[in-house]
Tab-separated table of C-alpha atoms in Angstrom:
chain	number	residue	atom	x	y	z
A	1	MET	CA	47.446	60.783	78.697
A	2	LYS	CA	49.167	62.197	81.770
A	3	TYR	CA	52.299	60.161	82.495
A	4	ASP	CA	54.077	60.418	85.822
A	5	HIS	CA	57.141	58.196	85.273
A	6	ILE	CA	59.512	56.966	82.587
A	7	LEU	CA	60.360	53.272	82.811
A	8	VAL	CA	63.973	52.546	81.822
A	9	ARG	CA	65.003	49.028	80.778
A	10	TYR	CA	68.666	48.142	80.914
A	11	GLY	CA	70.768	46.749	78.080
A	12	GLU	CA	73.637	44.298	78.457
A	13	LEU	CA	74.126	45.017	82.154
A	14	THR	CA	71.234	42.621	82.812
A	15	LEU	CA	73.773	39.880	82.037
A	16	LYS	CA	75.929	40.977	84.974
A	17	THR	CA	75.582	39.265	88.340
A	18	LYS	CA	78.063	39.854	91.150
A	19	ASN	CA	79.166	43.314	89.973
A	20	ARG	CA	75.763	44.556	88.810
A	21	LYS	CA	75.646	47.238	91.510
A	22	MET	CA	78.641	48.959	89.918
A	23	PHE	CA	76.936	48.973	86.496
A	24	VAL	CA	73.648	50.273	87.946
A	25	ASN	CA	75.452	53.095	89.774
A	26	ALA	CA	77.221	54.021	86.532
A	27	ILE	CA	74.019	54.212	84.492
A	28	ARG	CA	72.275	56.189	87.225
A	29	LYS	CA	75.088	58.750	87.207
A	30	THR	CA	74.921	59.071	83.419
A	31	MET	CA	71.143	59.494	83.392
A	32	ILE	CA	71.371	62.263	85.986
A	33	ARG	CA	73.950	64.031	83.798
A	34	ALA	CA	71.826	63.599	80.663
A	35	LEU	CA	68.701	64.973	82.371
A	36	GLU	CA	70.424	67.898	84.039
A	37	GLY	CA	68.135	70.907	84.210
A	38	LEU	CA	64.885	68.921	83.923
A	39	ASP	CA	62.418	68.579	86.794
A	40	VAL	CA	62.837	64.836	87.393
A	41	LYS	CA	64.097	62.343	89.967
A	42	VAL	CA	66.120	59.263	88.954
A	43	LYS	CA	65.755	55.993	90.842
A	44	ALA	CA	67.825	53.061	89.579
A	45	ASN	CA	67.080	49.567	90.870
A	46	ARG	CA	68.837	46.286	90.204
A	47	ASP	CA	66.724	45.321	87.187
A	48	ARG	CA	65.391	48.667	85.870
A	49	ALA	CA	65.169	52.379	86.570
A	50	TYR	CA	62.329	54.853	86.952
A	51	ILE	CA	62.393	58.557	86.184
A	52	GLU	CA	59.799	60.398	88.248
A	53	LEU	CA	58.318	63.280	86.277
A	54	PHE	CA	57.279	66.436	88.012
A	55	GLU	CA	56.858	69.215	85.456
A	56	ALA	CA	59.129	67.679	82.827
A	57	ASP	CA	57.819	66.679	79.387
A	58	PRO	CA	58.034	62.851	79.182
A	59	TYR	CA	58.962	62.940	75.485
A	60	GLU	CA	61.782	65.410	76.084
A	61	VAL	CA	63.084	63.144	78.845
A	62	MET	CA	62.952	60.069	76.602
A	63	GLU	CA	64.721	61.897	73.754
A	64	LYS	CA	67.590	62.782	76.100
A	65	LEU	CA	67.863	59.128	77.172
A	66	ARG	CA	67.847	57.621	73.661
A	67	HIS	CA	71.646	57.658	73.254
A	68	VAL	CA	72.637	56.987	76.864
A	69	THR	CA	74.615	53.765	76.641
A	70	GLY	CA	73.292	50.927	78.758
A	71	ILE	CA	69.607	51.773	78.140
A	72	LEU	CA	67.781	49.246	75.958
A	73	SER	CA	64.360	50.940	75.846
A	74	VAL	CA	62.119	53.412	77.649
A	75	SER	CA	58.362	53.779	78.150
A	76	PRO	CA	56.199	56.591	79.501
A	77	VAL	CA	54.177	54.984	82.294
A	78	VAL	CA	51.467	55.657	84.845
A	79	LYS	CA	52.253	54.416	88.345
A	80	MET	CA	49.275	53.403	90.478
A	81	ASP	CA	48.234	51.616	93.648
A	82	ARG	CA	48.009	47.822	93.529
A	83	THR	CA	44.208	47.745	93.313
A	84	GLU	CA	41.650	46.651	90.746
A	85	GLU	CA	40.001	50.067	90.871
A	86	ALA	CA	43.227	51.870	90.002
A	87	MET	CA	43.884	49.531	87.069
A	88	LYS	CA	40.379	49.989	85.703
A	89	GLU	CA	40.428	53.768	85.967
A	90	THR	CA	43.819	54.052	84.236
A	91	ALA	CA	42.932	51.551	81.485
A	92	LEU	CA	39.864	53.633	80.603
A	93	GLN	CA	42.088	56.709	80.339
A	94	PHE	CA	44.314	54.846	77.877
A	95	ALA	CA	41.319	53.703	75.856
A	96	ALA	CA	40.075	57.284	75.531
A	97	ASP	CA	42.828	57.783	72.933
A	98	PHE	CA	41.828	54.762	70.803
A	99	LYS	CA	40.588	55.624	67.317
A	100	PRO	CA	37.138	54.340	66.250
A	101	GLY	CA	37.352	50.925	64.592
A	102	SER	CA	40.768	50.151	66.114
A	103	SER	CA	41.913	46.991	67.873
A	104	PHE	CA	43.725	46.452	71.155
A	105	LYS	CA	45.414	43.875	73.318
A	106	ILE	CA	46.073	43.675	77.074
A	107	GLU	CA	49.548	42.405	77.991
A	108	VAL	CA	50.376	41.590	81.606
A	109	LYS	CA	53.671	40.916	83.380
A	110	ARG	CA	53.456	39.781	87.006
A	111	ALA	CA	56.828	40.324	88.665
A	112	ASP	CA	54.973	39.795	91.938
A	113	LYS	CA	53.721	36.231	91.569
A	114	ALA	CA	51.874	36.533	94.893
A	115	PHE	CA	49.497	39.204	93.588
A	116	HIS	CA	45.910	38.066	94.115
A	117	LEU	CA	44.972	38.324	90.389
A	118	LYS	CA	46.567	36.016	87.834
A	119	THR	CA	47.646	37.191	84.370
A	120	PHE	CA	44.471	35.931	82.651
A	121	ASP	CA	42.294	37.465	85.369
A	122	ILE	CA	43.767	40.921	84.721
A	123	GLN	CA	43.490	40.528	80.947
A	124	ASP	CA	39.870	39.410	81.221
A	125	MET	CA	38.960	42.182	83.667
A	126	LEU	CA	40.525	45.029	81.686
A	127	GLY	CA	39.668	43.704	78.223
A	128	GLY	CA	35.999	43.277	79.144
A	129	LEU	CA	35.941	46.726	80.754
A	130	LEU	CA	37.282	48.444	77.629
A	131	LEU	CA	34.918	46.562	75.297
A	132	ARG	CA	31.930	47.560	77.421
A	133	ASN	CA	32.898	51.193	77.794
A	134	THR	CA	34.524	52.127	74.475
A	135	GLU	CA	32.528	52.227	71.256
A	136	ASN	CA	33.612	50.472	68.072
A	137	ILE	CA	36.795	48.734	69.233
A	138	ARG	CA	37.769	45.077	69.155
A	139	VAL	CA	40.363	42.699	70.574
A	140	ASP	CA	43.235	41.504	68.329
A	141	VAL	CA	45.918	39.504	70.135
A	142	ARG	CA	48.183	39.124	67.062
A	143	GLU	CA	48.450	42.546	65.395
A	144	PRO	CA	46.621	45.082	67.554
A	145	ASP	CA	46.589	48.790	66.810
A	146	TYR	CA	47.122	49.476	70.510
A	147	LYS	CA	48.690	47.570	73.361
A	148	VAL	CA	47.881	48.279	76.981
A	149	MET	CA	50.760	46.818	78.985
A	150	VAL	CA	50.409	46.195	82.700
A	151	GLU	CA	53.291	45.372	85.028
A	152	VAL	CA	52.495	44.172	88.536
A	153	ARG	CA	55.493	44.771	90.765
A	154	LEU	CA	56.074	44.680	94.502
A	155	ASP	CA	55.920	48.449	94.967
A	156	ALA	CA	53.136	49.409	92.539
A	157	ILE	CA	51.389	48.659	89.250
A	158	TYR	CA	52.638	50.341	86.077
A	159	MET	CA	50.658	50.798	82.863
A	160	TYR	CA	51.933	51.957	79.438
A	161	HIS	CA	51.503	51.395	75.713
A	162	ASP	CA	54.755	52.631	74.067
A	163	VAL	CA	58.177	50.962	74.041
A	164	ILE	CA	60.850	53.213	72.527
A	165	SER	CA	64.139	51.583	71.546
A	166	CYS	CA	67.393	53.129	72.737
A	167	VAL	CA	71.066	52.466	72.085
A	168	GLY	CA	71.529	49.514	74.469
A	169	GLY	CA	74.995	48.277	75.375
A	170	LEU	CA	76.778	48.981	78.644
A	171	PRO	CA	76.877	52.079	80.887
A	172	ALA	CA	79.559	54.675	80.214
A	173	GLY	CA	82.816	54.165	82.062
A	174	THR	CA	82.364	50.447	82.728
A	175	GLY	CA	84.390	49.349	79.689
A	176	GLY	CA	87.611	51.263	80.240
A	177	ARG	CA	88.932	54.412	78.546
A	178	ALA	CA	89.940	55.078	74.946
A	179	LEU	CA	91.208	58.010	72.867
A	180	LEU	CA	89.153	58.876	69.771
A	181	MET	CA	90.940	60.346	66.743
A	182	LEU	CA	88.336	62.965	65.786
A	183	SER	CA	88.814	64.528	62.350
A	184	GLY	CA	85.593	66.482	62.003
A	185	GLY	CA	84.266	64.356	59.146
A	186	ILE	CA	81.302	61.997	59.109
A	187	ASP	CA	82.999	58.787	60.187
A	188	SER	CA	84.959	59.479	63.375
A	189	PRO	CA	82.058	60.807	65.506
A	190	VAL	CA	80.028	57.721	64.553
A	191	ALA	CA	82.988	55.525	65.542
A	192	GLY	CA	82.980	57.283	68.910
A	193	PHE	CA	79.285	56.610	69.476
A	194	GLU	CA	79.675	52.973	68.444
A	195	ILE	CA	82.559	52.272	70.809
A	196	MET	CA	80.772	54.035	73.661
A	197	LYS	CA	77.978	51.471	73.344
A	198	LYS	CA	80.341	49.000	74.995
A	199	GLY	CA	80.734	51.217	78.055
A	200	VAL	CA	84.019	52.804	76.936
A	201	LYS	CA	84.619	56.326	78.215
A	202	LEU	CA	86.167	58.551	75.560
A	203	GLU	CA	88.531	61.441	75.311
A	204	ALA	CA	89.296	62.801	71.845
A	205	ILE	CA	92.318	64.079	69.930
A	206	HIS	CA	92.151	66.481	66.987
A	207	PHE	CA	95.032	67.691	64.800
A	208	HIS	CA	94.985	71.396	63.926
A	209	SER	CA	97.336	72.954	61.362
A	210	PRO	CA	96.965	76.737	61.363
A	211	PRO	CA	97.052	78.765	59.162
A	212	TYR	CA	96.271	75.960	56.686
A	213	THR	CA	93.221	74.914	58.684
A	214	SER	CA	90.866	77.566	60.006
A	215	MET	CA	89.561	78.193	63.492
A	216	GLN	CA	86.140	77.397	62.068
A	217	ALA	CA	87.347	73.832	61.406
A	218	THR	CA	88.363	73.499	65.047
A	219	ASP	CA	85.098	75.077	66.214
A	220	LYS	CA	83.275	72.446	64.174
A	221	VAL	CA	85.084	69.675	66.054
A	222	LYS	CA	84.247	71.340	69.369
A	223	GLN	CA	80.604	71.401	68.331
A	224	LEU	CA	80.791	67.672	67.547
A	225	ILE	CA	82.180	67.094	71.040
A	226	ASP	CA	79.274	69.085	72.483
A	227	ILE	CA	76.753	66.981	70.537
A	228	MET	CA	78.368	63.697	71.553
A	229	SER	CA	78.569	64.741	75.201
A	230	GLU	CA	74.985	65.961	75.322
A	231	ARG	CA	73.578	62.909	73.519
A	232	THR	CA	75.389	60.336	75.658
A	233	GLY	CA	75.244	62.176	78.979
A	234	VAL	CA	79.030	61.875	79.325
A	235	ASP	CA	81.442	64.821	79.060
A	236	ILE	CA	84.137	64.095	76.460
A	237	ARG	CA	87.389	66.028	76.810
A	238	LEU	CA	88.980	67.202	73.546
A	239	HIS	CA	92.767	67.513	73.114
A	240	ILE	CA	93.678	69.812	70.188
A	241	ILE	CA	97.194	69.099	68.885
A	242	PRO	CA	99.170	71.805	67.017
A	243	PHE	CA	100.239	69.885	63.940
A	244	THR	CA	101.572	72.553	61.558
A	245	GLU	CA	105.292	71.989	62.158
A	246	LEU	CA	105.008	68.237	61.775
A	247	GLN	CA	102.751	68.420	58.751
A	248	THR	CA	104.840	70.919	56.802
A	249	THR	CA	107.942	68.846	57.544
A	250	LEU	CA	106.208	65.727	56.275
A	251	TYR	CA	105.127	67.631	53.161
A	252	ASP	CA	108.695	68.825	52.509
A	253	LYS	CA	110.672	65.696	53.393
A	254	ILE	CA	108.474	62.723	52.461
A	255	PRO	CA	107.591	61.824	48.845
A	256	ASP	CA	104.080	62.923	47.958
A	257	ASN	CA	102.734	59.462	47.183
A	258	ILE	CA	103.552	58.098	50.668
A	259	SER	CA	103.138	61.323	52.646
A	260	MET	CA	99.651	60.361	53.802
A	261	THR	CA	100.978	57.080	55.184
A	262	SER	CA	103.703	58.893	57.116
A	263	THR	CA	101.253	61.540	58.287
A	264	ARG	CA	98.939	58.901	59.705
A	265	ARG	CA	101.914	57.183	61.358
A	266	VAL	CA	102.965	60.414	63.085
A	267	MET	CA	99.372	61.045	64.174
A	268	LEU	CA	99.236	57.571	65.659
A	269	ARG	CA	102.510	58.157	67.507
A	270	LEU	CA	101.037	61.319	69.015
A	271	ALA	CA	97.796	59.537	69.861
A	272	GLU	CA	99.676	56.707	71.556
A	273	LYS	CA	101.672	59.076	73.763
A	274	LEU	CA	98.548	61.016	74.735
A	275	ALA	CA	96.614	57.803	75.376
A	276	GLU	CA	99.313	56.633	77.763
A	277	LYS	CA	99.233	60.001	79.540
A	278	ILE	CA	95.451	59.880	80.126
A	279	ASP	CA	95.539	56.177	81.050
A	280	ALA	CA	93.569	55.033	77.997
A	281	GLN	CA	93.758	51.403	76.946
A	282	ALA	CA	93.171	51.892	73.194
A	283	VAL	CA	92.984	54.375	70.337
A	284	VAL	CA	89.764	54.549	68.277
A	285	ASN	CA	89.379	55.868	64.737
A	286	GLY	CA	86.751	55.968	61.987
A	287	GLU	CA	88.669	54.001	59.385
A	288	ASN	CA	86.621	51.988	56.925
A	289	LEU	CA	88.315	49.221	54.942
A	290	GLY	CA	89.023	50.308	51.375
A	291	GLN	CA	87.226	53.654	51.636
A	292	VAL	CA	90.340	55.726	50.818
A	293	ALA	CA	93.964	55.004	49.947
A	294	SER	CA	95.127	55.115	53.585
A	295	GLN	CA	92.506	52.520	54.550
A	296	THR	CA	93.527	49.546	52.445
A	297	LEU	CA	94.869	46.574	54.372
A	298	THR	CA	98.399	47.302	53.124
A	299	SER	CA	98.156	50.938	54.201
A	300	MET	CA	96.731	49.993	57.600
A	301	HIS	CA	99.576	47.533	58.091
A	302	ALA	CA	102.186	50.192	57.291
A	303	ILE	CA	100.492	52.742	59.546
A	304	ASN	CA	99.896	50.380	62.461
A	305	ALA	CA	103.495	49.191	62.413
A	306	VAL	CA	104.473	52.427	64.172
A	307	THR	CA	102.803	51.303	67.414
A	308	SER	CA	101.968	48.253	69.496
A	309	PHE	CA	99.015	50.101	71.042
A	310	PRO	CA	95.526	48.636	70.354
A	311	VAL	CA	93.742	50.525	67.563
A	312	LEU	CA	89.966	49.941	67.425
A	313	ARG	CA	88.023	50.481	64.184
A	314	PRO	CA	84.281	49.986	64.890
A	315	LEU	CA	83.286	51.090	61.352
A	316	LEU	CA	85.764	48.835	59.548
A	317	THR	CA	83.290	46.854	57.409
A	318	LEU	CA	80.233	49.119	57.286
A	319	GLU	CA	78.844	50.506	54.039
A	320	LYS	CA	79.212	54.276	53.703
A	321	ASN	CA	75.452	54.789	53.475
A	322	ASP	CA	75.059	52.930	56.784
A	323	ILE	CA	77.612	55.240	58.402
A	324	VAL	CA	75.767	58.296	57.056
A	325	LYS	CA	72.495	56.897	58.388
A	326	LYS	CA	74.032	56.448	61.835
A	327	ALA	CA	75.495	59.983	61.729
A	328	LYS	CA	72.033	61.391	61.061
A	329	GLU	CA	70.557	59.291	63.848
A	330	TYR	CA	73.242	60.435	66.301
A	331	GLY	CA	72.778	64.082	65.277
A	332	THR	CA	76.335	64.720	64.033
A	333	TYR	CA	75.790	64.607	60.271
A	334	GLU	CA	74.810	68.238	59.652
A	335	THR	CA	77.819	69.469	61.636
A	336	SER	CA	80.224	66.984	60.028
A	337	ILE	CA	79.398	68.165	56.491
A	338	MET	CA	80.042	71.839	57.260
A	339	PRO	CA	82.629	72.877	54.627
A	340	PHE	CA	85.710	73.451	56.794
A	341	GLU	CA	88.631	71.234	55.784
A	342	ASP	CA	90.828	69.359	58.217
A	343	CYS	CA	94.586	68.971	57.895
A	344	CYS	CA	94.413	65.643	56.061
A	345	THR	CA	92.163	67.116	53.376
A	346	ILE	CA	94.280	70.231	52.769
A	347	PHE	CA	97.554	68.282	52.460
A	348	LYS	CA	96.024	65.405	50.530
A	349	PRO	CA	98.522	63.979	48.004
A	350	LYS	CA	97.593	63.932	44.330
A	351	ALA	CA	98.191	60.193	43.850
A	352	PRO	CA	98.601	58.407	47.197
A	353	LYS	CA	99.859	54.838	47.179
A	354	THR	CA	97.209	52.298	48.073
A	355	ARG	CA	99.882	49.677	48.794
A	356	PRO	CA	102.761	51.517	50.434
A	357	ALA	CA	105.766	49.310	51.181
A	358	LEU	CA	106.685	49.613	54.843
A	359	ASP	CA	110.421	49.350	54.112
A	360	ASN	CA	110.150	52.283	51.712
A	361	VAL	CA	108.209	54.364	54.244
A	362	LEU	CA	110.784	53.636	56.961
A	363	LYS	CA	113.646	54.580	54.625
A	364	PHE	CA	112.326	58.090	53.996
A	365	GLU	CA	111.200	58.639	57.598
A	366	SER	CA	114.704	57.743	58.834
A	367	ASN	CA	115.967	60.988	57.290
A	368	VAL	CA	113.810	63.095	59.630
A	369	ASP	CA	113.943	63.328	63.426
A	370	PHE	CA	110.292	63.731	64.362
A	371	ASN	CA	110.831	63.320	68.112
A	372	PRO	CA	111.519	66.977	69.028
A	373	MET	CA	108.511	68.112	66.997
A	374	ILE	CA	106.287	65.461	68.607
A	375	HIS	CA	107.471	66.622	72.017
A	376	ARG	CA	106.684	70.279	71.209
A	377	ALA	CA	103.228	69.355	69.898
A	378	LEU	CA	102.389	67.459	73.081
A	379	GLU	CA	103.672	70.346	75.202
A	380	ASN	CA	101.265	72.784	73.508
A	381	ILE	CA	97.970	70.887	73.568
A	382	GLU	CA	94.792	72.943	73.914
A	383	ILE	CA	92.109	71.323	76.089
A	384	TYR	CA	88.413	71.819	75.399
A	385	GLU	CA	85.839	70.727	77.975
A	386	PRO	CA	82.130	70.535	77.033
A	387	ASP	CA	81.148	72.251	80.299
A	388	ALA	CA	83.307	75.232	79.354
A	389	LYS	CA	81.436	75.868	76.123
A	390	GLU	CA	82.060	78.978	74.140
A	391	ASP	CA	79.292	81.272	72.911
A	392	SER	CA	76.608	79.003	71.465
A	393	ASP	CA	75.968	81.586	68.748
A	394	ALA	CA	79.412	81.064	67.238
A	395	PHE	CA	77.969	79.325	64.184
A	396	ASP	CA	74.982	81.597	63.645
A	397	SER	CA	76.717	83.606	60.963
A	398	LEU	CA	77.531	80.406	59.068
A	399	LEU	CA	73.991	79.031	58.840
């Protein structure tokens, strides 16, 4: 079947009324970014969008739209004149792909209630046509093998048979800005995708401790940023924090069993200061309740006490296998499991406390002035922009 358009159905923005224009403009901008380089034209209306296909592959276009937040579903469609002849001709083209012995159903939506044919009239006309002109097929209105869906709108008639689910939610940038703590593991990229579903625009922070962590570990995080940016159609800026001085000081001055708690507290202090600088309203991380020692409720309480800044944890109650499933769906899993350790893994204590007492943590931290080191770390941030990608073959030797 030769499709000439992709029909895009909106997600939660359909609930918006007075400010819908702002949401539609945002999703149009994101779709244009996601489809950059393809021979298409994007037209976004109040209630849906259409992607006009020239030489572009419709399935490549739909794959690039799957993770664009704000899109509920897409369909490859044929646009035609508002005539009976056009509907009949196109329906026969659809039926040419039906397998012998299969069943079908005609579904009709009449957005234009003034159209001269009613819903039943169109169903009867097209259903009878296909039965007369296609051998060994039958009608099944409950569980058909094929659906031929017809939409009668003011500008044209659209016909399709596939509805492909997408991420839904709200368009990027309509839900404020947040800073994602990106470790390079499985969880944090998934947390980023999940929070972006609500229209939140992300920047990311990553802690790098050379020579204890390798450049390959940082390159892995950059590749995750590239994947997230490409999948969502939104460029995500990465802030790489030099963390060696702070981490070695924590290792030397803080007892081993609470060092992870103090490390996370210092990371959160850095994240808060950066978030304020970039005008973010929250910090996001991939913490999952009870998954590791630093993610018990007691540990989270001790860590969070260092800041009054909102900390969002979209994966808090998910099962690990569900997080892995989402990582595979989002396309980050294979990169996340590449064997390059981050700073938390390398300096992992042998027996971390699962219930660290905040008073005890504060007592040991009071012996160290972290402020000058935090200031130096923030003064020496490396910025990575997805548009300024390094050589894409950087990982070839590792595969």
